[in-house]
Coordinates of N, CA and C in Angstrom, one line a residue:
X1 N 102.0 118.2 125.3 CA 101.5 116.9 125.8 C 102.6 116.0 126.3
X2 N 103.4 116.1 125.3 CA 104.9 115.1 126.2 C 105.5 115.6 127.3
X3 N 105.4 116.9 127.7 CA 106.2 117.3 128.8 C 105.1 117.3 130.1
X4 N 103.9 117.1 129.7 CA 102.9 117.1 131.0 C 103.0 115.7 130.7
X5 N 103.2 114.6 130.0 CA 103.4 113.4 130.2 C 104.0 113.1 130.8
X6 N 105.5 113.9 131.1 CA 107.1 113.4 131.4 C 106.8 113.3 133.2
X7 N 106.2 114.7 133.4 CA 105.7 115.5 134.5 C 105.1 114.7 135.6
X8 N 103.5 113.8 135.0 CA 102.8 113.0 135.3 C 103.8 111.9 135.6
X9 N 104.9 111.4 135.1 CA 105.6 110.0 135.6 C 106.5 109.7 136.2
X10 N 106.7 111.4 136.6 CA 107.5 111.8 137.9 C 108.6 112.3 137.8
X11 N 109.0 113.0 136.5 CA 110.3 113.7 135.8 C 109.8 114.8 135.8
X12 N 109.2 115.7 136.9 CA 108.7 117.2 137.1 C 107.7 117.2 138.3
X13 N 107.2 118.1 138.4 CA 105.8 118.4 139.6 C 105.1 119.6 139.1
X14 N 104.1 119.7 139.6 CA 103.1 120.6 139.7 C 103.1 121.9 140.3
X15 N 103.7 121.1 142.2 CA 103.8 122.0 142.9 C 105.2 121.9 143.8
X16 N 105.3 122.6 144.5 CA 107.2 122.5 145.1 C 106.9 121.6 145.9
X17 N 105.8 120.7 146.6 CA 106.0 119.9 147.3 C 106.0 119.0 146.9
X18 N 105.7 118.2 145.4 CA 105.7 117.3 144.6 C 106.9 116.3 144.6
X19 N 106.8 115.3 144.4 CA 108.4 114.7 144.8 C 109.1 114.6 143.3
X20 N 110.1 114.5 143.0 CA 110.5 114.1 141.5 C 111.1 112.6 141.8
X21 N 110.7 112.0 140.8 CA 112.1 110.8 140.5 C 113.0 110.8 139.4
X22 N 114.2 110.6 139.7 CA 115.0 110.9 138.8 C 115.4 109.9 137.7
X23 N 114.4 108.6 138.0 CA 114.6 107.5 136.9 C 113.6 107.8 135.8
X24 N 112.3 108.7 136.0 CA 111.1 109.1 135.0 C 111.7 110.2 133.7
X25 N 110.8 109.7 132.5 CA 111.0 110.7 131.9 C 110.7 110.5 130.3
X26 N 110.8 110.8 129.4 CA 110.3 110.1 127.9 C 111.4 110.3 126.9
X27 N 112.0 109.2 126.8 CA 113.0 109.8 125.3 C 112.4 109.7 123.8
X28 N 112.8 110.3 123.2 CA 112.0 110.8 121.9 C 112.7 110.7 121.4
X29 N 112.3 109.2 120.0 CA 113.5 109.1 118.9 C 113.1 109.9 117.9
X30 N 112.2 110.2 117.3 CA 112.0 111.0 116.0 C 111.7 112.3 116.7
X31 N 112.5 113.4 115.2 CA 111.8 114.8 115.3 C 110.6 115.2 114.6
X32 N 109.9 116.3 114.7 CA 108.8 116.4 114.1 C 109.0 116.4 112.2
X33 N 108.5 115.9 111.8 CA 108.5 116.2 110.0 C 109.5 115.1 109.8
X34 N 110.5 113.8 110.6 CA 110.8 113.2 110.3 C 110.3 111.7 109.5
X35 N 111.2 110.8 108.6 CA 110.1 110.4 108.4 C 110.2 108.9 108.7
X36 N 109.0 108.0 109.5 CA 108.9 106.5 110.0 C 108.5 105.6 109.3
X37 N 108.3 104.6 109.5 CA 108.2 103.5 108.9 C 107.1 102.7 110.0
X38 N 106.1 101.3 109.8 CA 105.7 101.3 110.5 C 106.7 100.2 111.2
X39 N 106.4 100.3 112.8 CA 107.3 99.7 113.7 C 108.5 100.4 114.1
X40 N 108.9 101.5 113.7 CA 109.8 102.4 114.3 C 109.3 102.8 115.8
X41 N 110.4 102.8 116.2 CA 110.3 103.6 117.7 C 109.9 104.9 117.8
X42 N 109.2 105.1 118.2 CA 109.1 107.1 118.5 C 109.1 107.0 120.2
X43 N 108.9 106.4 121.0 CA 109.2 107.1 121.9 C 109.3 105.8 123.2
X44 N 109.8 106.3 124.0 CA 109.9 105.3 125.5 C 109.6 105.8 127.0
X45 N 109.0 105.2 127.6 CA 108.5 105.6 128.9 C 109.6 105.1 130.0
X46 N 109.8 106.0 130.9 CA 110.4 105.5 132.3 C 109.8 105.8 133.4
X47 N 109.8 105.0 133.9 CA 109.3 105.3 135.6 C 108.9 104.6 136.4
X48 N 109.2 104.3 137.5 CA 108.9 103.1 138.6 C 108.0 102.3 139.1
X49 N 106.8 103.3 138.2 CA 105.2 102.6 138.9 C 104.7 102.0 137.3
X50 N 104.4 100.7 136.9 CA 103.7 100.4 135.8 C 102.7 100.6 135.3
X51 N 101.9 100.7 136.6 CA 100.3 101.3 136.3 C 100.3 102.6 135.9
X52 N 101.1 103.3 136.5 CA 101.5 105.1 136.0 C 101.9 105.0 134.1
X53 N 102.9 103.9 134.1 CA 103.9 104.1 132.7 C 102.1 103.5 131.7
X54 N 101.2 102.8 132.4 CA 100.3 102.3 131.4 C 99.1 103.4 131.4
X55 N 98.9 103.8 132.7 CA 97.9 105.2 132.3 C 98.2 106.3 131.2
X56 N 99.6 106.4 131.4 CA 100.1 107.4 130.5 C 100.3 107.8 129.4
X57 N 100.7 106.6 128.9 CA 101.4 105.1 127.7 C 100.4 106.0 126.1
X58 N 98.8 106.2 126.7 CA 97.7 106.6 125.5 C 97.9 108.4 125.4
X59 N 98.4 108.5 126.5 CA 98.1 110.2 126.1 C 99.7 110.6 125.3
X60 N 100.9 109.7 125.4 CA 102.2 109.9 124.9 C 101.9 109.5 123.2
X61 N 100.7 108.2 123.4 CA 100.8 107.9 121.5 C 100.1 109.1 121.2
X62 N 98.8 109.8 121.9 CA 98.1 110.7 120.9 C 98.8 111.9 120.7
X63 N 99.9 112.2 121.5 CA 100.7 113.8 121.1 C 101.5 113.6 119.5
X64 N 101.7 112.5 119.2 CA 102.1 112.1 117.9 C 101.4 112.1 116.5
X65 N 101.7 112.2 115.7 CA 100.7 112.6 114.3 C 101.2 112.3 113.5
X66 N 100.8 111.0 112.7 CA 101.8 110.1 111.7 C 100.6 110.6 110.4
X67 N 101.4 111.1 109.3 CA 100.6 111.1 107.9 C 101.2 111.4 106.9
X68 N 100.9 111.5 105.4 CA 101.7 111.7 104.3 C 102.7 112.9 104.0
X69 N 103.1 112.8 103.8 CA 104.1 114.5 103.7 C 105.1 114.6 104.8
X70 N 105.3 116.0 104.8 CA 106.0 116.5 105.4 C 105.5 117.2 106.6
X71 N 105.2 117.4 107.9 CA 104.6 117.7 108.7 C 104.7 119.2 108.5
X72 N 104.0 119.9 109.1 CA 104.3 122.0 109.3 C 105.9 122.3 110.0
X73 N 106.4 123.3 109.3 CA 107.8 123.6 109.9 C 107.4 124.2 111.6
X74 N 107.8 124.1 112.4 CA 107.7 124.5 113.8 C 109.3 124.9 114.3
X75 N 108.5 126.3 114.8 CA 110.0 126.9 115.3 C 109.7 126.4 116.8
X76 N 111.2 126.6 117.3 CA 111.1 125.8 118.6 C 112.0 127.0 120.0
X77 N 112.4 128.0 119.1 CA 112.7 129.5 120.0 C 111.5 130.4 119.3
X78 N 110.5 131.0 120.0 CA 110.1 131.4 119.6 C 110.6 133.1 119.7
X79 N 110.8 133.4 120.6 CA 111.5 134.8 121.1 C 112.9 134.6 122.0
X80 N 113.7 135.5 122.0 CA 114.7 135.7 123.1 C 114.3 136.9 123.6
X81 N 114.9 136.4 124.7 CA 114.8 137.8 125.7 C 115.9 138.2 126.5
X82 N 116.1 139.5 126.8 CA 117.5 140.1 126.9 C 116.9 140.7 128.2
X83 N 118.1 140.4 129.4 CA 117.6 141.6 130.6 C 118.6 143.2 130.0
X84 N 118.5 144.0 131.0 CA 118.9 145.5 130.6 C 120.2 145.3 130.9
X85 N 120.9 144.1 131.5 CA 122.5 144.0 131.4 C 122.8 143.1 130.4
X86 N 122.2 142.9 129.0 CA 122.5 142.1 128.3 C 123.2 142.6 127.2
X87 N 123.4 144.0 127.2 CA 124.6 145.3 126.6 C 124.2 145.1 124.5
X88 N 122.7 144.7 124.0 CA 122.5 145.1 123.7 C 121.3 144.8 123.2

């Protein structure tokens, strides 16, 4: 959801003709399972158009999931992959 966010505010495209800007994008202060407080920062929006950073603004809070515990461990390589010159 964050990276079709980032995508959406002009830090990626869809299609090769899509334009990028290079000032969009979302920095993310907490990792998953970390733990907040209320009023901590989790995240910040960039990007040139306001109406864009405010359309966006609700789909970046709901990829977040604040509750008691410890969240699920999540791996974040899921596989590597080796081409046939990768010697082994």
């Amino acid at each position: 959801a964050i990276g079709i966010a980032a995508m959406r505010l002009g830090a990626g495209r869809s299609r090769v003709e899509d334009a990028v800007s290079p000032g969009a994008g979302i920095e993310i202060f907490r990792k998953p399972g970390e733990s907040v407080a209320k009023g901590d920062l989790l995240a910040r929006l960039h990007g040139d158009r306001e109406e864009r950073l405010a359309e966006i603004e609700p789909e970046v809070r709901s990829a977040f999931r604040i509750g008691e515990g410890r969240g699920p461990e999540r791996r974040f390589v899921i596989e590597n992959v080796r081409g046939s010159n990768a010697g082994g």
